[in-house]
mmCIF file of C-alpha atoms in Angstrom:
data_model
loop_
_atom_site.group_PDB
_atom_site.id
_atom_site.type_symbol
_atom_site.label_atom_id
_atom_site.label_comp_id
_atom_site.label_asym_id
_atom_site.label_seq_id
_atom_site.Cartn_x
_atom_site.Cartn_y
_atom_site.Cartn_z
ATOM 1 C CA ARG A 430 -140.833 -115.302 31.458
ATOM 2 C CA PHE A 431 -137.335 -114.290 32.333
ATOM 3 C CA ASP A 432 -136.532 -111.573 34.911
ATOM 4 C CA VAL A 433 -132.954 -110.329 34.048
ATOM 5 C CA THR A 434 -131.335 -107.652 36.178
ATOM 6 C CA PRO A 435 -127.930 -106.148 35.351
ATOM 7 C CA GLN A 436 -126.513 -108.008 38.452
ATOM 8 C CA THR A 437 -127.836 -111.469 37.426
ATOM 9 C CA ALA A 438 -126.875 -110.870 33.775
ATOM 10 C CA ARG A 439 -123.439 -109.665 34.872
ATOM 11 C CA LEU A 440 -123.016 -112.849 36.904
ATOM 12 C CA GLU A 441 -123.999 -115.176 34.193
ATOM 13 C CA ALA A 442 -121.698 -113.290 31.765
ATOM 14 C CA ASP A 443 -118.824 -113.725 34.221
ATOM 15 C CA TYR A 444 -119.308 -117.397 34.380
ATOM 16 C CA GLY A 445 -119.779 -117.737 30.742
ATOM 17 C CA HIS A 446 -122.944 -119.795 31.035
ATOM 18 C CA ILE A 447 -125.205 -117.731 28.811
ATOM 19 C CA SER A 448 -122.750 -116.944 26.116
ATOM 20 C CA ARG A 449 -122.107 -120.617 25.448
ATOM 21 C CA LEU A 450 -125.782 -121.290 24.782
ATOM 22 C CA PHE A 451 -126.683 -119.146 22.031
ATOM 23 C CA GLY A 452 -125.134 -111.227 16.106
ATOM 24 C CA PRO A 453 -126.364 -107.928 16.319
ATOM 25 C CA LYS A 454 -129.671 -108.103 14.341
ATOM 26 C CA PHE A 455 -131.780 -108.584 17.375
ATOM 27 C CA PHE A 456 -132.623 -104.950 18.531
ATOM 28 C CA ASP A 457 -133.279 -103.955 14.950
ATOM 29 C CA SER A 458 -135.423 -106.905 14.157
ATOM 30 C CA SER A 459 -139.230 -107.074 13.780
ATOM 31 C CA PHE A 460 -139.104 -109.639 16.629
ATOM 32 C CA ILE A 461 -138.128 -107.081 19.246
ATOM 33 C CA SER A 462 -140.307 -104.338 17.638
ATOM 34 C CA ALA A 463 -143.378 -106.491 18.125
ATOM 35 C CA LEU A 464 -142.807 -106.825 21.905
ATOM 36 C CA GLU A 465 -144.684 -104.488 24.162
ATOM 37 C CA LEU A 466 -141.852 -103.218 26.156
ATOM 38 C CA PRO A 467 -141.923 -100.659 29.063
ATOM 39 C CA GLU A 468 -140.858 -97.037 28.247
ATOM 40 C CA GLY A 469 -137.059 -96.891 28.097
ATOM 41 C CA TRP A 470 -136.672 -100.505 27.022
ATOM 42 C CA PRO A 471 -134.513 -101.860 25.523
ATOM 43 C CA PRO A 472 -131.970 -99.779 27.478
ATOM 44 C CA ASP A 473 -129.142 -97.973 25.786
ATOM 45 C CA TYR A 474 -127.323 -100.986 24.177
ATOM 46 C CA GLU A 475 -124.013 -98.982 23.902
ATOM 47 C CA ASP A 476 -123.763 -99.759 27.623
ATOM 48 C CA ASP A 477 -121.199 -102.496 27.981
ATOM 49 C CA LEU A 478 -123.414 -104.905 29.670
ATOM 50 C CA TRP A 479 -126.346 -104.638 27.282
ATOM 51 C CA LYS A 480 -123.922 -104.679 24.366
ATOM 52 C CA PHE A 481 -122.618 -107.976 25.562
ATOM 53 C CA LEU A 482 -126.216 -109.354 26.103
ATOM 54 C CA LYS A 483 -127.272 -108.092 22.601
ATOM 55 C CA GLU A 484 -124.275 -109.457 20.765
ATOM 56 C CA LYS A 485 -123.557 -112.699 22.594
ATOM 57 C CA ILE A 486 -126.956 -113.817 23.625
ATOM 58 C CA LEU A 487 -130.123 -112.090 22.318
ATOM 59 C CA SER A 488 -129.180 -111.795 18.671
ATOM 60 C CA PRO A 489 -127.817 -115.325 18.274
ATOM 61 C CA LEU A 490 -131.060 -116.548 19.981
ATOM 62 C CA ALA A 491 -133.309 -114.550 17.666
ATOM 63 C CA ASP A 492 -131.426 -115.839 14.703
ATOM 64 C CA GLN A 493 -131.805 -119.394 15.918
ATOM 65 C CA ILE A 494 -135.513 -119.027 16.332
ATOM 66 C CA HIS A 495 -135.825 -117.462 12.941
ATOM 67 C CA GLU A 496 -133.816 -120.345 11.428
ATOM 68 C CA ALA A 497 -135.712 -123.093 13.220
ATOM 69 C CA SER A 498 -139.079 -121.563 12.146
ATOM 70 C CA ARG A 499 -138.080 -122.368 8.556
ATOM 71 C CA PHE A 500 -138.152 -126.119 9.137
ATOM 72 C CA THR A 501 -140.818 -128.808 9.729
ATOM 73 C CA THR A 502 -139.957 -132.273 10.824
ATOM 74 C CA THR A 503 -141.325 -135.706 10.263
ATOM 75 C CA TYR A 504 -140.712 -138.345 12.918
ATOM 76 C CA ALA A 505 -140.201 -142.023 11.842
ATOM 77 C CA PRO A 506 -140.198 -144.200 14.875
ATOM 78 C CA SER A 507 -138.551 -147.593 15.216
ATOM 79 C CA TYR A 508 -141.245 -150.026 13.762
ATOM 80 C CA ARG A 509 -141.169 -153.362 15.682
ATOM 81 C CA ALA A 510 -144.783 -154.472 15.237
ATOM 82 C CA SER A 511 -145.451 -157.777 13.458
ATOM 83 C CA GLY A 512 -147.021 -157.598 10.033
ATOM 84 C CA GLN A 513 -150.775 -157.872 9.701
ATOM 85 C CA ALA A 514 -153.219 -159.244 7.189
ATOM 86 C CA TYR A 515 -155.288 -156.153 7.136
ATOM 87 C CA TYR A 516 -154.768 -152.544 8.162
ATOM 88 C CA GLY A 517 -157.618 -150.378 9.492
ATOM 89 C CA PRO A 518 -158.149 -146.825 10.669
ATOM 90 C CA SER A 519 -156.274 -147.295 13.961
ATOM 91 C CA ASP A 520 -153.137 -148.759 12.358
ATOM 92 C CA SER A 521 -150.208 -146.344 11.735
ATOM 93 C CA LEU A 522 -149.392 -147.995 8.382
ATOM 94 C CA THR A 523 -152.826 -147.420 6.924
ATOM 95 C CA ARG A 524 -152.110 -143.816 5.853
ATOM 96 C CA LEU A 525 -149.050 -144.869 3.975
ATOM 97 C CA LEU A 526 -150.738 -147.813 2.355
ATOM 98 C CA LYS A 527 -153.536 -145.449 1.142
ATOM 99 C CA SER A 528 -150.882 -143.073 -0.201
ATOM 100 C CA PHE A 529 -149.260 -145.927 -2.108
ATOM 101 C CA ASP A 530 -152.682 -147.118 -3.457
ATOM 102 C CA GLU A 531 -153.593 -143.608 -4.633
ATOM 103 C CA GLY A 532 -150.105 -142.558 -5.708
ATOM 104 C CA ARG A 533 -148.488 -142.067 -9.016
ATOM 105 C CA ASN A 534 -146.916 -145.125 -10.957
ATOM 106 C CA SER A 535 -143.454 -143.469 -10.578
ATOM 107 C CA SER A 536 -143.810 -143.412 -6.755
ATOM 108 C CA ARG A 537 -144.997 -147.002 -6.638
ATOM 109 C CA LYS A 538 -142.084 -147.943 -8.874
ATOM 110 C CA LYS A 539 -139.648 -146.410 -6.381
ATOM 111 C CA VAL A 540 -141.233 -148.315 -3.535
ATOM 112 C CA ASN A 541 -140.793 -151.665 -5.373
ATOM 113 C CA THR A 542 -137.212 -150.743 -6.411
ATOM 114 C CA TRP A 543 -136.332 -150.468 -2.815
ATOM 115 C CA ILE A 544 -138.086 -153.526 -1.750
ATOM 116 C CA GLU A 545 -136.111 -155.429 -4.256
ATOM 117 C CA LYS A 546 -132.715 -153.739 -3.331
ATOM 118 C CA LEU A 547 -133.290 -154.694 0.312
ATOM 119 C CA ASP A 548 -134.148 -158.179 -0.726
ATOM 120 C CA LEU A 549 -137.512 -158.057 0.981
ATOM 121 C CA GLY A 550 -139.335 -159.457 -2.100
ATOM 122 C CA ARG A 551 -140.915 -157.782 -5.101
ATOM 123 C CA ASP A 552 -144.074 -156.145 -6.352
ATOM 124 C CA LEU A 553 -145.961 -154.621 -3.447
ATOM 125 C CA GLN A 554 -149.603 -154.523 -4.125
ATOM 126 C CA VAL A 555 -152.206 -152.651 -1.973
ATOM 127 C CA GLU A 556 -155.877 -153.237 -2.210
ATOM 128 C CA ARG A 557 -158.670 -151.261 -0.564
ATOM 129 C CA ILE A 558 -161.229 -153.714 0.698
ATOM 130 C CA GLY A 559 -163.333 -151.389 2.844
ATOM 131 C CA PRO A 560 -163.604 -147.898 4.172
ATOM 132 C CA SER A 561 -160.122 -147.100 5.535
ATOM 133 C CA LEU A 562 -159.363 -150.969 5.359
ATOM 134 C CA TYR A 563 -156.451 -152.208 3.238
ATOM 135 C CA GLU A 564 -154.681 -155.447 2.431
ATOM 136 C CA ALA A 565 -150.995 -155.329 1.417
ATOM 137 C CA THR A 566 -149.188 -158.319 -0.218
ATOM 138 C CA ILE A 567 -145.628 -158.922 -1.494
ATOM 139 C CA GLU A 568 -144.323 -161.568 -3.841
ATOM 140 C CA GLN A 569 -141.662 -163.844 -2.161
ATOM 141 C CA ASN A 570 -140.123 -166.873 -3.792
ATOM 142 C CA GLY A 571 -142.897 -166.910 -6.374
ATOM 143 C CA ASP A 572 -145.678 -166.780 -3.832
ATOM 144 C CA ARG A 573 -147.847 -163.789 -3.035
ATOM 145 C CA ARG A 574 -147.914 -163.264 0.814
ATOM 146 C CA SER A 575 -149.723 -160.832 3.183
ATOM 147 C CA LEU A 576 -147.471 -158.830 5.446
ATOM 148 C CA ALA A 577 -148.518 -161.154 8.317
ATOM 149 C CA GLU A 578 -146.852 -164.025 6.469
ATOM 150 C CA CYS A 579 -143.487 -162.124 5.804
ATOM 151 C CA GLY A 580 -140.623 -161.788 8.111
ATOM 152 C CA SER A 581 -139.934 -159.002 10.514
ATOM 153 C CA GLY A 582 -137.677 -157.265 7.974
ATOM 154 C CA VAL A 583 -140.677 -156.467 5.853
ATOM 155 C CA SER A 584 -142.939 -155.214 8.628
ATOM 156 C CA GLN A 585 -140.005 -152.923 9.975
ATOM 157 C CA LEU A 586 -138.701 -151.625 6.659
ATOM 158 C CA LEU A 587 -141.731 -151.272 4.543
ATOM 159 C CA PRO A 588 -143.057 -148.319 6.715
ATOM 160 C CA LEU A 589 -139.820 -146.536 6.296
ATOM 161 C CA ILE A 590 -139.781 -147.110 2.467
ATOM 162 C CA LEU A 591 -143.262 -145.880 2.165
ATOM 163 C CA GLN A 592 -142.594 -142.780 4.380
ATOM 164 C CA PHE A 593 -139.546 -141.880 2.217
ATOM 165 C CA THR A 594 -141.339 -142.424 -1.232
ATOM 166 C CA VAL A 595 -144.994 -141.792 -0.958
ATOM 167 C CA GLY A 596 -145.449 -140.245 2.420
ATOM 168 C CA LYS A 597 -145.452 -136.470 3.098
ATOM 169 C CA THR A 598 -142.355 -135.528 4.916
ATOM 170 C CA GLY A 599 -141.112 -132.319 6.461
ATOM 171 C CA SER A 600 -138.018 -130.503 5.605
ATOM 172 C CA VAL A 601 -136.076 -132.518 8.175
ATOM 173 C CA LEU A 602 -136.786 -136.267 8.726
ATOM 174 C CA LEU A 603 -136.012 -137.785 12.280
ATOM 175 C CA VAL A 604 -135.525 -141.514 12.271
ATOM 176 C CA GLU A 605 -135.258 -143.701 15.336
ATOM 177 C CA GLU A 606 -133.281 -146.935 15.234
ATOM 178 C CA PRO A 607 -134.249 -148.089 11.751
ATOM 179 C CA GLU A 608 -131.952 -151.149 12.233
ATOM 180 C CA ALA A 609 -133.758 -152.571 15.367
ATOM 181 C CA ASN A 610 -133.861 -156.468 15.278
ATOM 182 C CA LEU A 611 -132.632 -156.557 11.675
ATOM 183 C CA HIS A 612 -129.963 -159.050 10.448
ATOM 184 C CA PRO A 613 -126.482 -157.341 10.154
ATOM 185 C CA ASP A 614 -126.374 -157.602 6.481
ATOM 186 C CA LEU A 615 -129.801 -155.814 6.091
ATOM 187 C CA GLN A 616 -128.590 -153.207 8.655
ATOM 188 C CA ALA A 617 -125.754 -152.469 6.225
ATOM 189 C CA ARG A 618 -127.835 -152.320 3.099
ATOM 190 C CA LEU A 619 -130.231 -150.038 4.935
ATOM 191 C CA ALA A 620 -127.466 -147.381 4.736
ATOM 192 C CA ASP A 621 -127.855 -147.406 0.964
ATOM 193 C CA LEU A 622 -131.407 -146.188 1.305
ATOM 194 C CA PHE A 623 -130.456 -143.394 3.559
ATOM 195 C CA GLY A 624 -127.506 -142.535 1.407
ATOM 196 C CA GLU A 625 -129.851 -141.900 -1.486
ATOM 197 C CA LEU A 626 -132.112 -139.865 0.798
ATOM 198 C CA ALA A 627 -129.297 -137.707 1.962
ATOM 199 C CA LYS A 628 -128.916 -136.344 -1.684
ATOM 200 C CA VAL A 629 -132.379 -134.774 -1.654
ATOM 201 C CA GLY A 630 -133.262 -134.012 1.885
ATOM 202 C CA LYS A 631 -132.137 -133.509 5.520
ATOM 203 C CA MET A 632 -132.366 -136.112 8.076
ATOM 204 C CA MET A 633 -131.259 -137.219 11.546
ATOM 205 C CA VAL A 634 -130.869 -140.817 12.296
ATOM 206 C CA GLU A 635 -130.374 -142.355 15.752
ATOM 207 C CA THR A 636 -128.690 -145.707 15.485
ATOM 208 C CA HIS A 637 -126.800 -148.221 17.616
ATOM 209 C CA SER A 638 -125.640 -150.187 14.553
ATOM 210 C CA GLU A 639 -122.040 -150.403 13.733
ATOM 211 C CA TYR A 640 -122.906 -152.109 10.506
ATOM 212 C CA PHE A 641 -125.030 -149.145 9.403
ATOM 213 C CA ILE A 642 -122.229 -146.646 10.400
ATOM 214 C CA ARG A 643 -119.450 -148.619 8.663
ATOM 215 C CA ARG A 644 -121.595 -148.800 5.519
ATOM 216 C CA ILE A 645 -122.130 -145.107 5.497
ATOM 217 C CA GLN A 646 -118.470 -144.539 5.805
ATOM 218 C CA TYR A 647 -117.754 -146.959 2.912
ATOM 219 C CA LEU A 648 -120.216 -145.178 0.660
ATOM 220 C CA VAL A 649 -118.602 -141.786 1.405
ATOM 221 C CA ALA A 650 -115.090 -143.329 0.800
ATOM 222 C CA ARG A 651 -116.400 -144.845 -2.522
ATOM 223 C CA GLY A 652 -117.695 -141.526 -3.581
ATOM 224 C CA ASP A 653 -121.365 -142.478 -3.590
ATOM 225 C CA ILE A 654 -122.189 -139.889 -0.935
ATOM 226 C CA ASP A 655 -120.797 -136.352 -0.714
ATOM 227 C CA PRO A 656 -118.910 -136.183 2.648
ATOM 228 C CA ASP A 657 -120.233 -132.708 3.197
ATOM 229 C CA LEU A 658 -123.699 -134.358 3.499
ATOM 230 C CA VAL A 659 -122.777 -136.563 6.387
ATOM 231 C CA GLN A 660 -121.868 -135.962 10.041
ATOM 232 C CA ILE A 661 -121.500 -138.883 12.382
ATOM 233 C CA LEU A 662 -121.800 -137.939 16.166
ATOM 234 C CA TYR A 663 -121.150 -140.251 19.045
ATOM 235 C CA VAL A 664 -123.113 -139.503 22.290
ATOM 236 C CA GLU A 665 -120.821 -139.942 25.286
ATOM 237 C CA PRO A 666 -122.750 -141.067 28.261
ATOM 238 C CA PRO A 667 -123.118 -138.747 31.256
ATOM 239 C CA SER A 668 -120.657 -138.854 34.058
ATOM 240 C CA GLU A 669 -120.557 -137.439 37.611
ATOM 241 C CA GLU A 670 -118.583 -134.443 36.189
ATOM 242 C CA SER A 671 -120.524 -133.754 32.973
ATOM 243 C CA SER A 672 -123.701 -134.313 31.100
ATOM 244 C CA SER A 673 -123.884 -136.239 27.834
ATOM 245 C CA GLN A 674 -121.444 -134.899 25.192
ATOM 246 C CA LEU A 675 -121.390 -135.121 21.410
ATOM 247 C CA ARG A 676 -118.212 -136.375 19.840
ATOM 248 C CA PRO A 677 -117.659 -136.249 16.054
ATOM 249 C CA ILE A 678 -116.407 -139.491 14.501
#
């Protein structure tokens, strides 16, 4: 709960703190009409102070809340675990393997297309061998191998590929350090996958990889990705004078 008096609001307005944080739809909105306000509230918004609060703070805030409510998010963490021979109910990959096993042929084909594009192998096969217990194998160099027998690139990137193709995602996908512990060449090729995803959905990717960033820039320059679909932001570390800052690259 916020207790705002004209004095404190005027103080904040004078210093410009509030106005930087967050349009005149607020007092006419169903949002404000749903509030149980005391008699006389909201006050006459023709008053200079409340006009400022309405136009510069409350209306933009209400618009942002409305806009945010339209989105759902899916979080894809950085996968650093080693591959396993079998995946059971407590394993995070089990849900995605189940979706692959039960999915349409077109979805499974997309998965295998990206496995080959990223040079991870070919022909992912998933077999249900018990209640909520799955075995996943990939063909590499002519041999079929379990994920436990594959390199770290497979165990890290397969969950991402599955999430993007057969998993259920929200309207915004949040991805954390997809390049972690990967070879530089694979970090760069990973950008191709995200470039395709940017054409069909919204995402935010946290990365420390210059190879990934340079590849995204190259794909934009080559015309493979619409520049309007990409924004690269560098997070400036905090200093004694200021907090972290976002700088467009």
